[in-house]
């Protein structure tokens, strides 16, 4: 079964500092990994994905993620956090063989709080 | 705005009742996915439709059913509602063809409260 784990319920960072939101995965075969963000009372917005290729993936709003096969991780990063980045972040994995019809299997989410 | 629309935005109903949630995918998307988000279960995949046909089921209860119509909109039917069904229900769509590497675009969700 394909799964991801987000070990932190909450991450606190000061505005202007770099941020990291952690995600580790457990998959058979090559993982297809995604990050989504959910703002209060909103749907999920796609940030970025890793399918193959460069281990550093660049996405929306200045976010990037580093795929590390040896550590089975896909951490989300941003060099300089903004207060407006405060939201709930979800890591997700998808079965490349089409299990569950390519549905996303989400982590439990990490709440990011950026303080001024 | 993702281009995926869901109605209604909020729904309050009583235990034992039946409700229907509606989703219109982005223009051109044939795949529709339904997810449930609750505090205790997190975000869970319920069911996937592709071009009118059911393609996959996740953790969907037998009291729940869905369909996708010829115009590609989808409806999620929840019956014999229980308190524990209170949750945020999301619909997502993805581009044609259904593929493992295409991202899904989520609607704003329907918040269901069962009293």
Short mmCIF file of C-alpha atoms in Angstrom, two decimals:
data_model
loop_
_atom_site.label_atom_id
_atom_site.label_comp_id
_atom_site.label_asym_id
_atom_site.label_seq_id
_atom_site.Cartn_x
_atom_site.Cartn_y
_atom_site.Cartn_z
CA UNK A 1 0.00 0.00 0.00
CA UNK A 2 1.14 3.50 -0.79
CA UNK A 3 1.26 5.84 2.19
CA UNK A 4 2.83 9.04 3.44
CA UNK A 5 3.53 10.27 6.93
CA UNK A 6 3.74 13.82 8.17
CA UNK A 7 5.47 13.57 11.54
CA UNK A 8 4.67 17.10 12.72
CA UNK A 9 1.18 18.28 13.58
CA UNK A 10 2.33 21.88 13.66
CA UNK A 11 5.32 23.87 12.50
CA UNK A 12 5.98 27.37 13.78
CA UNK A 13 8.35 29.73 12.01
CA UNK A 14 9.04 33.44 12.08
CA UNK A 15 8.37 35.50 8.99
CA UNK A 16 11.43 35.74 6.80
CA UNK A 17 12.95 32.52 8.09
CA UNK A 18 13.19 29.36 5.99
CA UNK A 19 10.51 26.76 6.53
CA UNK A 20 10.41 23.01 6.15
CA UNK A 21 7.36 20.77 6.35
CA UNK A 22 8.31 17.12 6.51
CA UNK A 23 6.90 14.15 4.66
CA UNK A 24 8.11 10.60 4.40
CA UNK A 25 6.68 7.98 2.09
CA UNK A 26 6.23 4.26 1.93
CA UNK A 27 5.59 2.90 -1.54
CA UNK A 28 6.40 -0.05 -3.70
CA UNK A 29 8.09 1.08 -6.87
CA UNK A 30 8.60 4.66 -7.92
CA UNK A 31 6.56 7.14 -5.91
CA UNK A 32 4.37 9.84 -7.37
CA UNK A 33 4.30 12.52 -4.67
CA UNK A 34 2.29 15.71 -4.29
CA UNK A 35 1.95 18.67 -1.94
CA UNK A 36 -1.30 20.52 -1.43
CA UNK A 37 -2.18 23.49 0.75
CA UNK A 38 -5.52 24.20 2.40
CA UNK A 39 -6.38 27.68 3.60
CA UNK A 40 -9.19 28.10 6.15
CA UNK A 41 -12.61 27.34 4.70
CA UNK A 42 -11.12 26.64 1.28
CA UNK A 43 -10.47 23.61 -0.86
CA UNK A 44 -7.06 22.12 -1.42
CA UNK A 45 -4.72 23.87 -3.80
CA UNK A 46 -2.01 22.03 -5.70
CA UNK A 47 1.53 23.22 -4.92
CA UNK A 48 3.89 20.82 -6.66
CA UNK A 49 4.55 17.22 -7.60
CA UNK A 50 7.40 14.80 -8.10
CA UNK A 51 7.07 12.20 -10.80
CA UNK A 52 10.60 11.66 -12.03
CA UNK A 53 13.70 13.66 -12.89
CA UNK A 54 15.29 16.37 -10.76
CA UNK A 55 15.12 15.74 -7.06
CA UNK A 56 14.40 19.41 -6.41
CA UNK A 57 10.93 20.32 -7.56
CA UNK A 58 9.78 23.92 -7.79
CA UNK A 59 6.15 24.80 -7.32
CA UNK A 60 3.69 27.60 -6.71
CA UNK A 61 4.10 30.57 -4.35
CA UNK A 62 7.88 30.09 -4.02
CA UNK A 63 7.63 26.59 -2.56
CA UNK A 64 9.92 23.76 -3.49
CA UNK A 65 10.33 20.18 -2.39
CA UNK A 66 13.28 17.86 -2.25
CA UNK A 67 12.83 14.22 -3.14
CA UNK A 68 15.28 11.97 -1.30
CA UNK A 69 15.08 8.33 -2.28
CA UNK A 70 17.54 7.04 0.30
CA UNK A 71 15.64 8.70 3.13
CA UNK A 72 12.22 8.13 1.50
CA UNK A 73 11.37 11.76 2.11
CA UNK A 74 9.72 14.57 0.20
CA UNK A 75 10.05 17.65 2.40
CA UNK A 76 8.40 20.91 1.45
CA UNK A 77 10.57 24.00 1.74
CA UNK A 78 10.52 27.74 1.26
CA UNK A 79 13.55 30.01 1.69
CA UNK A 80 11.65 32.88 3.31
CA UNK A 81 8.28 32.36 5.00
CA UNK A 82 5.39 34.81 4.77
CA UNK A 83 2.57 35.26 7.26
CA UNK A 84 0.21 34.46 4.39
CA UNK A 85 1.80 30.99 4.13
CA UNK A 86 0.03 30.02 7.35
CA UNK A 87 -2.23 27.14 6.36
CA UNK A 88 -2.65 23.37 6.49
CA UNK A 89 -0.25 21.44 4.27
CA UNK A 90 -0.84 17.95 2.96
CA UNK A 91 1.58 15.53 1.44
CA UNK A 92 0.03 12.88 -0.81
CA UNK A 93 1.06 9.83 -2.78
CA UNK A 94 -0.48 8.13 -5.72
CA UNK A 95 -0.13 4.58 -6.93
CA UNK A 96 1.55 4.79 -10.36
CA UNK A 97 0.05 1.39 -11.23
CA UNK A 98 -3.43 2.83 -10.98
CA UNK A 99 -4.48 1.36 -7.69
CA UNK A 100 -7.57 3.14 -6.33
CA UNK A 101 -8.00 4.69 -9.73
CA UNK A 102 -5.08 7.03 -9.18
CA UNK A 103 -6.71 8.55 -6.11
CA UNK A 104 -4.51 10.47 -3.76
CA UNK A 105 -3.54 9.00 -0.41
CA UNK A 106 -3.00 11.92 1.97
CA UNK A 107 -0.98 12.39 5.09
CA UNK A 108 -2.75 13.76 8.14
CA UNK A 109 -1.60 17.29 7.43
CA UNK A 110 0.75 19.77 9.07
CA UNK A 111 -0.44 23.13 10.29
CA UNK A 112 2.06 25.86 9.45
CA UNK A 113 1.99 29.03 11.52
CA UNK A 114 4.16 31.92 10.42
CA UNK A 115 4.42 34.69 12.98
CA UNK A 116 5.28 38.30 12.17
CA UNK B 1 -10.34 29.36 -8.34
CA UNK B 2 -9.75 25.76 -9.41
CA UNK B 3 -12.67 25.63 -11.85
CA UNK B 4 -14.34 22.84 -9.86
CA UNK B 5 -17.67 23.82 -8.35
CA UNK B 6 -19.56 22.16 -5.54
CA UNK B 7 -23.03 22.79 -4.19
CA UNK B 8 -24.28 23.36 -1.64
CA UNK B 9 -21.55 25.01 0.39
CA UNK B 10 -23.15 24.05 3.69
CA UNK B 11 -25.73 21.44 4.55
CA UNK B 12 -27.33 20.86 7.93
CA UNK B 13 -29.59 17.88 8.36
CA UNK B 14 -30.77 15.34 10.90
CA UNK B 15 -29.77 11.79 11.58
CA UNK B 16 -31.48 9.27 9.35
CA UNK B 17 -31.92 11.70 6.49
CA UNK B 18 -30.57 11.53 2.95
CA UNK B 19 -28.66 14.28 1.13
CA UNK B 20 -27.14 14.80 -2.29
CA UNK B 21 -23.93 16.70 -2.91
CA UNK B 22 -23.19 17.98 -6.38
CA UNK B 23 -19.93 18.55 -8.19
CA UNK B 24 -19.10 20.03 -11.59
CA UNK B 25 -15.56 19.25 -12.77
CA UNK B 26 -13.28 21.60 -14.65
CA UNK B 27 -14.10 21.97 -18.31
CA UNK B 28 -12.65 19.01 -20.19
CA UNK B 29 -11.91 16.86 -17.13
CA UNK B 30 -13.47 13.42 -17.32
CA UNK B 31 -12.27 12.15 -13.95
CA UNK B 32 -14.09 13.01 -10.75
CA UNK B 33 -12.93 11.96 -7.31
CA UNK B 34 -14.78 12.32 -4.00
CA UNK B 35 -12.97 12.74 -0.70
CA UNK B 36 -14.13 13.09 2.88
CA UNK B 37 -12.26 15.24 5.38
CA UNK B 38 -12.97 14.79 9.07
CA UNK B 39 -11.03 15.54 12.21
CA UNK B 40 -10.61 11.91 13.24
CA UNK B 41 -10.12 10.29 9.83
CA UNK B 42 -8.31 13.03 7.97
CA UNK B 43 -8.66 13.18 4.19
CA UNK B 44 -9.98 9.93 2.78
CA UNK B 45 -10.68 8.88 -0.76
CA UNK B 46 -14.25 7.71 -1.29
CA UNK B 47 -14.84 6.97 -4.97
CA UNK B 48 -13.60 7.73 -8.49
CA UNK B 49 -15.60 8.10 -11.68
CA UNK B 50 -14.21 8.40 -15.16
CA UNK B 51 -16.44 9.43 -18.05
CA UNK B 52 -19.55 8.12 -16.36
CA UNK B 53 -18.14 4.85 -15.11
CA UNK B 54 -17.08 3.94 -11.61
CA UNK B 55 -13.35 3.23 -11.63
CA UNK B 56 -12.34 2.76 -8.02
CA UNK B 57 -13.70 2.70 -4.52
CA UNK B 58 -11.96 3.74 -1.37
CA UNK B 59 -13.32 3.87 2.15
CA UNK B 60 -16.87 4.51 1.09
CA UNK B 61 -19.70 3.27 3.27
CA UNK B 62 -22.50 1.19 1.76
CA UNK B 63 -24.92 3.97 2.76
CA UNK B 64 -23.07 6.26 0.35
CA UNK B 65 -23.27 6.12 -3.42
CA UNK B 66 -22.27 8.29 -6.33
CA UNK B 67 -22.81 8.69 -10.03
CA UNK B 68 -21.45 10.72 -12.89
CA UNK B 69 -23.84 11.99 -15.50
CA UNK B 70 -23.40 12.41 -19.28
CA UNK B 71 -22.61 16.10 -18.80
CA UNK B 72 -19.81 14.90 -16.44
CA UNK B 73 -21.17 16.43 -13.27
CA UNK B 74 -21.23 14.07 -10.35
CA UNK B 75 -23.44 13.56 -7.33
CA UNK B 76 -22.61 11.95 -4.03
CA UNK B 77 -25.61 10.53 -2.21
CA UNK B 78 -25.42 10.00 1.53
CA UNK B 79 -28.28 8.14 3.20
CA UNK B 80 -29.30 7.05 6.69
CA UNK B 81 -27.06 9.79 7.96
CA UNK B 82 -25.29 9.42 11.28
CA UNK B 83 -23.59 11.98 13.49
CA UNK B 84 -20.23 10.62 12.40
CA UNK B 85 -20.92 11.51 8.78
CA UNK B 86 -20.46 15.18 9.63
CA UNK B 87 -17.46 16.22 7.58
CA UNK B 88 -16.20 18.28 4.70
CA UNK B 89 -16.77 16.54 1.38
CA UNK B 90 -14.51 17.45 -1.49
CA UNK B 91 -14.78 16.75 -5.15
CA UNK B 92 -11.70 16.84 -7.36
CA UNK B 93 -11.20 16.50 -11.08
CA UNK B 94 -8.22 15.76 -13.27
CA UNK B 95 -7.34 16.10 -16.91
CA UNK B 96 -8.01 13.57 -19.62
CA UNK B 97 -6.86 10.88 -19.71
CA UNK B 98 -6.84 9.63 -16.13
CA UNK B 99 -3.22 9.39 -15.29
CA UNK B 100 -1.13 8.84 -12.25
CA UNK B 101 0.98 11.94 -12.74
CA UNK B 102 -1.72 14.51 -13.37
CA UNK B 103 -2.60 16.63 -10.39
CA UNK B 104 -6.16 16.83 -9.18
CA UNK B 105 -7.99 20.12 -8.81
CA UNK B 106 -10.24 20.42 -5.80
CA UNK B 107 -13.53 22.16 -5.34
CA UNK B 108 -14.27 24.33 -2.30
CA UNK B 109 -16.09 21.49 -0.55
CA UNK B 110 -19.48 20.93 1.04
CA UNK B 111 -19.61 21.07 4.80
CA UNK B 112 -22.14 18.56 6.07
CA UNK B 113 -23.42 18.80 9.62
CA UNK B 114 -25.63 16.01 10.90
CA UNK B 115 -27.57 16.88 14.06
#
